[in-house]
Amino acid sequence: MNTMLVEGPRVLAFAAATGRVGSVFLIGDRLIDWHISNKAAESKVEAAGHAQTLINRFVPDVVVTEDLEAASSKGEHTLSLLSAISTTAAHNGLFDVSVPRKHLYANKYVEADALVEEYPELAPWKPAQRRFYDNEPRNTVLFEALSLALLMRDQA
């Protein structure tokens, strides 16, 4: 796809959860690319390196991450990953927007359903609702990143 034909701000959004970092890249309202990385979740150095690779590849206008102060359900390690990503954006002279994660839906799975309605290309990555004894599905972080990007868009 020729991304030069798509208009609007170039937004790279990141979300982190235990053992994974998700990212989405949008130009305007068009979803261009998405990633989930386990390696980026290993350390702050890996998270920063992953962010730098994606910044170099997509040349975003803005990087979006979750507001660290509002991320009360995130662990210390996960917060350090998000901080490293924000720092990497700043070192690249990019506008870094930290938005509080708003829960506009009953749960993450209802949110994923709604996001797939708007972005059907993500349907294969939509997480199945887990049973109470299962770990959270790996792909929820992808939908969290998209949600953060859309929150930033809606606040602008």
CSV table of N, CA and C in Angstrom, one decimal:
chain,number,residue,atom,x,y,z
A,1,MET,N,0.8,-1.2,0.0
A,1,MET,CA,0.0,0.0,0.0
A,1,MET,C,0.9,1.2,0.0
A,2,ASN,N,0.5,2.2,-0.7
A,2,ASN,CA,1.2,3.5,-0.8
A,2,ASN,C,0.7,4.4,0.3
A,3,THR,N,1.5,4.5,1.4
A,3,THR,CA,1.1,5.3,2.5
A,3,THR,C,1.1,6.8,2.2
A,4,MET,N,1.7,7.2,1.1
A,4,MET,CA,1.8,8.6,0.8
A,4,MET,C,0.5,9.2,0.4
A,5,LEU,N,-0.5,8.3,0.0
A,5,LEU,CA,-1.8,8.8,-0.4
A,5,LEU,C,-2.7,9.0,0.8
A,6,VAL,N,-2.3,8.6,1.9
A,6,VAL,CA,-3.2,8.7,3.1
A,6,VAL,C,-2.8,10.0,3.8
A,7,GLU,N,-3.8,10.8,4.2
A,7,GLU,CA,-3.6,12.1,4.8
A,7,GLU,C,-3.9,12.0,6.3
A,8,GLY,N,-3.2,12.9,7.0
A,8,GLY,CA,-3.5,13.0,8.5
A,8,GLY,C,-2.2,12.8,9.2
A,9,PRO,N,-2.3,13.0,10.6
A,9,PRO,CA,-1.1,12.9,11.4
A,9,PRO,C,-0.6,11.4,11.4
A,10,ARG,N,0.7,11.3,11.5
A,10,ARG,CA,1.3,9.9,11.6
A,10,ARG,C,1.5,9.6,13.1
A,11,VAL,N,0.7,8.7,13.6
A,11,VAL,CA,0.6,8.4,15.0
A,11,VAL,C,1.1,6.9,15.2
A,12,LEU,N,2.1,6.8,16.1
A,12,LEU,CA,2.6,5.6,16.6
A,12,LEU,C,2.3,5.4,18.1
A,13,ALA,N,1.5,4.5,18.4
A,13,ALA,CA,1.0,4.3,19.8
A,13,ALA,C,1.5,3.0,20.3
A,14,PHE,N,1.9,3.0,21.6
A,14,PHE,CA,2.4,1.8,22.3
A,14,PHE,C,1.6,1.5,23.5
A,15,ALA,N,1.5,0.3,23.8
A,15,ALA,CA,0.9,-0.2,25.1
A,15,ALA,C,1.8,-1.3,25.6
A,16,ALA,N,1.8,-1.5,26.9
A,16,ALA,CA,2.6,-2.6,27.5
A,16,ALA,C,1.8,-3.3,28.5
A,17,ALA,N,2.1,-4.6,28.6
A,17,ALA,CA,1.5,-5.5,29.6
A,17,ALA,C,2.6,-6.5,29.9
A,18,THR,N,2.3,-7.3,30.9
A,18,THR,CA,3.2,-8.3,31.3
A,18,THR,C,3.7,-9.2,30.2
A,19,GLY,N,5.0,-9.1,29.8
A,19,GLY,CA,5.6,-9.9,28.8
A,19,GLY,C,5.4,-9.5,27.4
A,20,ARG,N,4.8,-8.3,27.1
A,20,ARG,CA,4.6,-7.9,25.8
A,20,ARG,C,4.4,-6.4,25.6
A,21,VAL,N,4.8,-5.9,24.4
A,21,VAL,CA,4.6,-4.5,24.1
A,21,VAL,C,3.8,-4.6,22.7
A,22,GLY,N,2.7,-3.8,22.7
A,22,GLY,CA,2.0,-3.7,21.4
A,22,GLY,C,2.1,-2.3,20.9
A,23,SER,N,2.0,-2.2,19.6
A,23,SER,CA,2.1,-0.9,18.9
A,23,SER,C,1.2,-0.9,17.7
A,24,VAL,N,0.7,0.2,17.4
A,24,VAL,CA,-0.1,0.5,16.2
A,24,VAL,C,0.4,1.7,15.5
A,25,PHE,N,0.4,1.8,14.2
A,25,PHE,CA,0.7,2.9,13.4
A,25,PHE,C,-0.4,3.3,12.6
A,26,LEU,N,-0.9,4.6,12.7
A,26,LEU,CA,-2.0,5.1,11.9
A,26,LEU,C,-1.5,6.4,11.2
A,27,ILE,N,-2.1,6.6,10.0
A,27,ILE,CA,-2.0,7.9,9.3
A,27,ILE,C,-3.4,8.3,9.2
A,28,GLY,N,-3.7,9.4,9.9
A,28,GLY,CA,-5.1,9.9,10.0
A,28,GLY,C,-5.9,8.8,10.7
A,29,ASP,N,-6.9,8.4,10.1
A,29,ASP,CA,-7.8,7.3,10.7
A,29,ASP,C,-7.5,5.9,10.1
A,30,ARG,N,-6.5,5.9,9.3
A,30,ARG,CA,-6.2,4.6,8.6
A,30,ARG,C,-5.1,3.8,9.3
A,31,LEU,N,-5.4,2.6,9.7
A,31,LEU,CA,-4.5,1.7,10.4
A,31,LEU,C,-3.5,1.2,9.3
A,32,ILE,N,-2.2,1.4,9.5
A,32,ILE,CA,-1.2,1.1,8.5
A,32,ILE,C,-0.5,-0.2,9.0
A,33,ASP,N,-0.1,-0.3,10.2
A,33,ASP,CA,0.7,-1.4,10.7
A,33,ASP,C,0.4,-1.7,12.2
A,34,TRP,N,0.7,-2.9,12.7
A,34,TRP,CA,0.6,-3.2,14.1
A,34,TRP,C,1.6,-4.3,14.4
A,35,HIS,N,2.0,-4.3,15.7
A,35,HIS,CA,3.1,-5.3,16.1
A,35,HIS,C,2.8,-5.7,17.6
A,36,ILE,N,3.2,-6.9,17.9
A,36,ILE,CA,3.3,-7.3,19.3
A,36,ILE,C,4.7,-7.9,19.5
A,37,SER,N,5.4,-7.4,20.5
A,37,SER,CA,6.8,-7.9,20.7
A,37,SER,C,6.9,-8.4,22.1
A,38,ASN,N,7.4,-9.6,22.2
A,38,ASN,CA,7.7,-10.2,23.6
A,38,ASN,C,9.1,-9.6,24.0
A,39,LYS,N,10.0,-9.6,23.0
A,39,LYS,CA,11.4,-9.1,23.3
A,39,LYS,C,11.4,-7.7,23.8
A,40,ALA,N,10.6,-6.8,23.3
A,40,ALA,CA,10.6,-5.4,23.8
A,40,ALA,C,10.1,-5.3,25.3
A,41,ALA,N,9.5,-6.4,25.8
A,41,ALA,CA,9.0,-6.4,27.2
A,41,ALA,C,10.1,-6.9,28.1
A,42,GLU,N,11.2,-7.3,27.6
A,42,GLU,CA,12.2,-7.9,28.5
A,42,GLU,C,12.9,-6.9,29.4
A,43,SER,N,13.2,-5.7,28.8
A,43,SER,CA,13.9,-4.7,29.6
A,43,SER,C,13.6,-3.3,29.0
A,44,LYS,N,14.0,-2.3,29.8
A,44,LYS,CA,13.9,-0.9,29.3
A,44,LYS,C,14.8,-0.7,28.0
A,45,VAL,N,15.9,-1.3,28.0
A,45,VAL,CA,16.8,-1.2,26.8
A,45,VAL,C,16.1,-1.8,25.5
A,46,GLU,N,15.5,-3.0,25.7
A,46,GLU,CA,14.8,-3.6,24.6
A,46,GLU,C,13.6,-2.8,24.2
A,47,ALA,N,12.8,-2.3,25.1
A,47,ALA,CA,11.7,-1.4,24.8
A,47,ALA,C,12.1,-0.2,24.0
A,48,ALA,N,13.2,0.5,24.5
A,48,ALA,CA,13.7,1.6,23.8
A,48,ALA,C,14.2,1.3,22.4
A,49,GLY,N,14.9,0.2,22.3
A,49,GLY,CA,15.3,-0.2,21.0
A,49,GLY,C,14.2,-0.6,20.0
A,50,HIS,N,13.2,-1.2,20.5
A,50,HIS,CA,12.0,-1.5,19.7
A,50,HIS,C,11.3,-0.2,19.2
A,51,ALA,N,11.1,0.7,20.2
A,51,ALA,CA,10.5,2.0,19.8
A,51,ALA,C,11.4,2.7,18.8
A,52,GLN,N,12.7,2.7,18.9
A,52,GLN,CA,13.5,3.4,18.0
A,52,GLN,C,13.4,2.8,16.6
A,53,THR,N,13.4,1.4,16.5
A,53,THR,CA,13.2,0.8,15.2
A,53,THR,C,11.9,1.2,14.5
A,54,LEU,N,10.8,1.2,15.3
A,54,LEU,CA,9.6,1.6,14.7
A,54,LEU,C,9.5,3.1,14.4
A,55,ILE,N,10.1,3.9,15.2
A,55,ILE,CA,10.2,5.4,14.9
A,55,ILE,C,11.0,5.6,13.6
A,56,ASN,N,12.1,4.9,13.4
A,56,ASN,CA,12.9,5.0,12.2
A,56,ASN,C,12.1,4.5,11.0
A,57,ARG,N,11.3,3.4,11.2
A,57,ARG,CA,10.6,2.8,10.0
A,57,ARG,C,9.4,3.7,9.6
A,58,PHE,N,8.6,4.2,10.6
A,58,PHE,CA,7.4,4.9,10.3
A,58,PHE,C,7.5,6.4,10.3
A,59,VAL,N,8.5,7.0,10.9
A,59,VAL,CA,8.7,8.4,11.0
A,59,VAL,C,7.4,9.1,11.4
A,60,PRO,N,6.9,8.8,12.6
A,60,PRO,CA,5.7,9.4,13.1
A,60,PRO,C,5.8,10.9,13.4
A,61,ASP,N,4.6,11.5,13.5
A,61,ASP,CA,4.6,12.9,14.0
A,61,ASP,C,4.4,12.9,15.5
A,62,VAL,N,3.8,11.9,16.0
A,62,VAL,CA,3.5,11.8,17.4
A,62,VAL,C,3.6,10.4,17.9
A,63,VAL,N,4.1,10.2,19.1
A,63,VAL,CA,4.1,8.9,19.8
A,63,VAL,C,3.1,9.0,21.0
A,64,VAL,N,2.3,8.0,21.1
A,64,VAL,CA,1.3,7.9,22.2
A,64,VAL,C,1.6,6.8,23.1
A,65,THR,N,1.6,7.1,24.4
A,65,THR,CA,1.7,6.0,25.4
A,65,THR,C,0.7,6.3,26.5
A,66,GLU,N,0.6,5.3,27.4
A,66,GLU,CA,-0.4,5.5,28.5
A,66,GLU,C,0.3,6.4,29.5
A,67,ASP,N,-0.5,7.3,30.1
A,67,ASP,CA,-0.1,8.2,31.2
A,67,ASP,C,0.4,7.3,32.4
A,68,LEU,N,1.6,7.5,32.7
A,68,LEU,CA,2.2,6.6,33.8
A,68,LEU,C,1.6,6.9,35.1
A,69,GLU,N,1.2,8.1,35.4
A,69,GLU,CA,0.6,8.4,36.7
A,69,GLU,C,-0.8,7.8,36.8
A,70,ALA,N,-1.5,7.7,35.7
A,70,ALA,CA,-2.9,7.1,35.7
A,70,ALA,C,-2.9,5.6,35.5
A,71,ALA,N,-1.8,5.0,35.3
A,71,ALA,CA,-1.7,3.6,35.0
A,71,ALA,C,-1.5,2.8,36.3
A,72,SER,N,-2.5,2.9,37.2
A,72,SER,CA,-2.4,2.3,38.5
A,72,SER,C,-2.4,0.8,38.5
A,73,SER,N,-3.0,0.2,37.4
A,73,SER,CA,-3.0,-1.3,37.4
A,73,SER,C,-1.8,-1.9,36.8
A,74,LYS,N,-0.8,-1.1,36.3
A,74,LYS,CA,0.4,-1.6,35.7
A,74,LYS,C,1.5,-1.8,36.8
A,75,GLY,N,2.3,-2.9,36.6
A,75,GLY,CA,3.4,-3.1,37.5
A,75,GLY,C,4.6,-2.2,37.2
A,76,GLU,N,5.5,-2.2,38.1
A,76,GLU,CA,6.7,-1.4,38.1
A,76,GLU,C,7.5,-1.6,36.8
A,77,HIS,N,7.7,-2.9,36.4
A,77,HIS,CA,8.4,-3.2,35.2
A,77,HIS,C,7.7,-2.7,34.0
A,78,THR,N,6.4,-2.9,33.9
A,78,THR,CA,5.7,-2.4,32.7
A,78,THR,C,5.7,-0.9,32.6
A,79,LEU,N,5.6,-0.2,33.7
A,79,LEU,CA,5.7,1.3,33.7
A,79,LEU,C,7.1,1.7,33.3
A,80,SER,N,8.1,0.9,33.6
A,80,SER,CA,9.5,1.3,33.2
A,80,SER,C,9.6,1.1,31.7
A,81,LEU,N,8.9,0.2,31.1
A,81,LEU,CA,9.0,0.0,29.6
A,81,LEU,C,8.3,1.2,28.9
A,82,LEU,N,7.2,1.6,29.5
A,82,LEU,CA,6.5,2.7,28.9
A,82,LEU,C,7.3,4.0,29.0
A,83,SER,N,8.0,4.2,30.1
A,83,SER,CA,8.8,5.3,30.3
A,83,SER,C,10.0,5.3,29.3
A,84,ALA,N,10.6,4.2,29.1
A,84,ALA,CA,11.7,4.1,28.1
A,84,ALA,C,11.2,4.4,26.7
A,85,ILE,N,10.0,4.0,26.4
A,85,ILE,CA,9.4,4.3,25.1
A,85,ILE,C,9.2,5.8,24.9
A,86,SER,N,8.7,6.5,26.0
A,86,SER,CA,8.4,7.9,26.0
A,86,SER,C,9.8,8.7,25.9
A,87,THR,N,10.8,8.2,26.6
A,87,THR,CA,12.1,8.8,26.6
A,87,THR,C,12.7,8.7,25.2
A,88,THR,N,12.5,7.6,24.5
A,88,THR,CA,13.0,7.4,23.2
A,88,THR,C,12.3,8.4,22.2
A,89,ALA,N,11.0,8.5,22.3
A,89,ALA,CA,10.3,9.5,21.5
A,89,ALA,C,10.9,10.9,21.7
A,90,ALA,N,11.1,11.3,23.0
A,90,ALA,CA,11.6,12.6,23.3
A,90,ALA,C,13.0,12.8,22.7
A,91,HIS,N,13.8,11.8,22.8
A,91,HIS,CA,15.2,11.9,22.2
A,91,HIS,C,15.2,12.0,20.7
A,92,ASN,N,14.1,11.6,20.1
A,92,ASN,CA,14.0,11.8,18.6
A,92,ASN,C,13.3,13.1,18.3
A,93,GLY,N,13.0,13.9,19.3
A,93,GLY,CA,12.3,15.2,19.0
A,93,GLY,C,10.9,15.1,18.6
A,94,LEU,N,10.3,14.0,19.0
A,94,LEU,CA,8.9,13.7,18.7
A,94,LEU,C,8.0,14.2,19.8
A,95,PHE,N,6.8,14.6,19.4
A,95,PHE,CA,5.8,15.0,20.4
A,95,PHE,C,5.3,13.7,21.0
A,96,ASP,N,5.5,13.6,22.3
A,96,ASP,CA,5.0,12.4,23.1
A,96,ASP,C,3.8,12.7,23.8
A,97,VAL,N,2.7,12.0,23.5
A,97,VAL,CA,1.4,12.3,24.2
A,97,VAL,C,1.2,11.1,25.1
A,98,SER,N,1.0,11.4,26.4
A,98,SER,CA,0.7,10.4,27.4
A,98,SER,C,-0.8,10.6,27.7
A,99,VAL,N,-1.6,9.6,27.4
A,99,VAL,CA,-3.0,9.7,27.7
A,99,VAL,C,-3.5,8.7,28.8
A,100,PRO,N,-4.4,9.1,29.6
A,100,PRO,CA,-4.9,8.1,30.6
A,100,PRO,C,-5.7,7.1,29.9
A,101,ARG,N,-5.6,5.9,30.2
A,101,ARG,CA,-6.4,4.8,29.6
A,101,ARG,C,-7.8,4.8,30.1
A,102,LYS,N,-8.7,5.2,29.2
A,102,LYS,CA,-10.1,5.2,29.6
A,102,LYS,C,-10.8,3.9,29.3
A,103,HIS,N,-11.6,3.5,30.2
A,103,HIS,CA,-12.3,2.2,30.0
A,103,HIS,C,-13.8,2.6,29.6
A,104,LEU,N,-14.0,2.7,28.3
A,104,LEU,CA,-15.2,3.1,27.8
A,104,LEU,C,-16.2,1.9,27.5
A,105,TYR,N,-15.7,0.7,27.8
A,105,TYR,CA,-16.5,-0.5,27.5
A,105,TYR,C,-16.5,-1.4,28.8
A,106,ALA,N,-17.4,-2.4,28.8
A,106,ALA,CA,-17.6,-3.2,30.0
A,106,ALA,C,-16.3,-4.0,30.3
A,107,ASN,N,-15.5,-4.3,29.3
A,107,ASN,CA,-14.2,-5.0,29.5
A,107,ASN,C,-13.4,-5.0,28.2
A,108,LYS,N,-12.2,-5.5,28.2
A,108,LYS,CA,-11.3,-5.5,27.1
A,108,LYS,C,-11.8,-6.2,25.9
A,109,TYR,N,-12.6,-7.2,26.1
A,109,TYR,CA,-13.1,-8.0,25.0
A,109,TYR,C,-14.2,-7.3,24.2
A,110,VAL,N,-15.1,-6.6,24.9
A,110,VAL,CA,-16.1,-5.8,24.3
A,110,VAL,C,-15.4,-4.6,23.6
A,111,GLU,N,-14.4,-4.1,24.2
A,111,GLU,CA,-13.6,-3.0,23.5
A,111,GLU,C,-13.0,-3.5,22.2
A,112,ALA,N,-12.4,-4.7,22.2
A,112,ALA,CA,-11.8,-5.3,21.0
A,112,ALA,C,-12.9,-5.5,19.9
A,113,ASP,N,-14.1,-6.0,20.3
A,113,ASP,CA,-15.2,-6.1,19.4
A,113,ASP,C,-15.5,-4.8,18.7
A,114,ALA,N,-15.6,-3.8,19.5
A,114,ALA,CA,-15.9,-2.4,18.9
A,114,ALA,C,-14.8,-1.9,18.0
A,115,LEU,N,-13.5,-2.2,18.4
A,115,LEU,CA,-12.4,-1.7,17.5
A,115,LEU,C,-12.3,-2.5,16.2
A,116,VAL,N,-12.7,-3.8,16.3
A,116,VAL,CA,-12.7,-4.6,15.1
A,116,VAL,C,-13.8,-4.1,14.1
A,117,GLU,N,-14.9,-3.6,14.7
A,117,GLU,CA,-15.9,-3.0,13.8
A,117,GLU,C,-15.3,-1.8,13.0
A,118,GLU,N,-14.5,-1.0,13.6
A,118,GLU,CA,-13.9,0.1,12.9
A,118,GLU,C,-12.7,-0.3,12.1
A,119,TYR,N,-11.9,-1.3,12.6
A,119,TYR,CA,-10.7,-1.8,11.9
A,119,TYR,C,-10.8,-3.3,11.7
A,120,PRO,N,-11.6,-3.7,10.7
A,120,PRO,CA,-11.8,-5.2,10.5
A,120,PRO,C,-10.5,-5.9,10.2
A,121,GLU,N,-9.5,-5.3,9.7
A,121,GLU,CA,-8.2,-6.0,9.5
A,121,GLU,C,-7.6,-6.6,10.7
A,122,LEU,N,-8.1,-6.1,11.9
A,122,LEU,CA,-7.6,-6.7,13.2
A,122,LEU,C,-8.4,-7.9,13.7
A,123,ALA,N,-9.4,-8.3,12.9
A,123,ALA,CA,-10.3,-9.4,13.4
A,123,ALA,C,-9.5,-10.7,13.7
A,124,PRO,N,-8.5,-11.0,12.9
A,124,PRO,CA,-7.7,-12.3,13.3
A,124,PRO,C,-7.0,-12.2,14.6
A,125,TRP,N,-6.8,-11.0,15.1
A,125,TRP,CA,-6.0,-10.8,16.3
A,125,TRP,C,-6.9,-10.5,17.5
A,126,LYS,N,-8.2,-10.5,17.3
A,126,LYS,CA,-9.2,-10.2,18.4
A,126,LYS,C,-9.1,-11.3,19.4
A,127,PRO,N,-8.8,-11.0,20.7
A,127,PRO,CA,-8.7,-12.0,21.7
A,127,PRO,C,-10.0,-12.6,22.1
A,128,ALA,N,-10.0,-13.9,22.3
A,128,ALA,CA,-11.2,-14.6,22.8
A,128,ALA,C,-11.3,-14.3,24.3
A,129,GLN,N,-12.5,-14.1,24.8
A,129,GLN,CA,-12.7,-13.9,26.2
A,129,GLN,C,-12.1,-15.0,27.0
A,130,ARG,N,-11.4,-14.7,28.0
A,130,ARG,CA,-10.7,-15.7,28.8
A,130,ARG,C,-11.6,-16.2,30.0
A,131,ARG,N,-11.3,-17.4,30.4
A,131,ARG,CA,-12.0,-17.9,31.6
A,131,ARG,C,-11.2,-17.3,32.8
A,132,PHE,N,-11.8,-17.2,33.9
A,132,PHE,CA,-11.2,-16.5,35.1
A,132,PHE,C,-9.9,-17.1,35.5
A,133,TYR,N,-9.6,-18.4,35.2
A,133,TYR,CA,-8.4,-19.0,35.5
A,133,TYR,C,-7.3,-18.9,34.4
A,134,ASP,N,-7.6,-18.4,33.3
A,134,ASP,CA,-6.7,-18.2,32.2
A,134,ASP,C,-5.9,-17.0,32.3
A,135,ASN,N,-4.7,-17.0,31.7
A,135,ASN,CA,-3.9,-15.7,31.6
A,135,ASN,C,-4.6,-14.8,30.6
A,136,GLU,N,-4.3,-13.5,30.7
A,136,GLU,CA,-4.9,-12.6,29.7
A,136,GLU,C,-4.3,-12.9,28.3
A,137,PRO,N,-5.2,-12.9,27.3
A,137,PRO,CA,-4.7,-13.2,26.0
A,137,PRO,C,-3.6,-12.2,25.5
A,138,ARG,N,-2.6,-12.7,24.8
A,138,ARG,CA,-1.5,-11.9,24.4
A,138,ARG,C,-1.9,-10.7,23.6
A,139,ASN,N,-2.9,-10.8,22.7
A,139,ASN,CA,-3.3,-9.8,21.8
A,139,ASN,C,-4.0,-8.6,22.4
A,140,THR,N,-4.4,-8.7,23.6
A,140,THR,CA,-5.2,-7.5,24.2
A,140,THR,C,-4.3,-6.3,24.2
A,141,VAL,N,-3.0,-6.4,24.2
A,141,VAL,CA,-2.1,-5.2,24.2
A,141,VAL,C,-2.2,-4.5,22.9
A,142,LEU,N,-2.5,-5.2,21.8
A,142,LEU,CA,-2.6,-4.6,20.5
A,142,LEU,C,-3.8,-3.6,20.5
A,143,PHE,N,-4.9,-4.1,21.1
A,143,PHE,CA,-6.2,-3.3,21.1
A,143,PHE,C,-6.0,-2.2,22.1
A,144,GLU,N,-5.2,-2.4,23.2
A,144,GLU,CA,-5.0,-1.3,24.1
A,144,GLU,C,-4.2,-0.1,23.4
A,145,ALA,N,-3.2,-0.5,22.6
A,145,ALA,CA,-2.4,0.5,21.9
A,145,ALA,C,-3.3,1.3,20.9
A,146,LEU,N,-4.2,0.6,20.2
A,146,LEU,CA,-5.1,1.2,19.3
A,146,LEU,C,-6.1,2.2,20.1
A,147,SER,N,-6.6,1.7,21.2
A,147,SER,CA,-7.4,2.5,22.0
A,147,SER,C,-6.8,3.8,22.4
A,148,LEU,N,-5.5,3.7,22.8
A,148,LEU,CA,-4.7,4.9,23.2
A,148,LEU,C,-4.6,5.9,22.1
A,149,ALA,N,-4.3,5.4,20.9
A,149,ALA,CA,-4.2,6.2,19.7
A,149,ALA,C,-5.5,6.9,19.4
A,150,LEU,N,-6.6,6.2,19.5
A,150,LEU,CA,-7.9,6.8,19.3
A,150,LEU,C,-8.3,7.8,20.3
A,151,LEU,N,-7.9,7.6,21.6
A,151,LEU,CA,-8.2,8.5,22.6
A,151,LEU,C,-7.4,9.8,22.4
A,152,MET,N,-6.2,9.7,21.9
A,152,MET,CA,-5.4,10.9,21.6
A,152,MET,C,-6.1,11.7,20.5
A,153,ARG,N,-6.5,10.9,19.4
A,153,ARG,CA,-7.2,11.6,18.3
A,153,ARG,C,-8.4,12.3,18.7
A,154,ASP,N,-9.2,11.7,19.6
A,154,ASP,CA,-10.5,12.2,20.0
A,154,ASP,C,-10.3,13.4,20.9
A,155,GLN,N,-9.1,13.5,21.6
A,155,GLN,CA,-8.9,14.7,22.5
A,155,GLN,C,-8.3,15.9,21.7
A,156,ALA,N,-7.8,15.6,20.5
A,156,ALA,CA,-7.2,16.7,19.7
A,156,ALA,C,-8.3,17.6,19.1
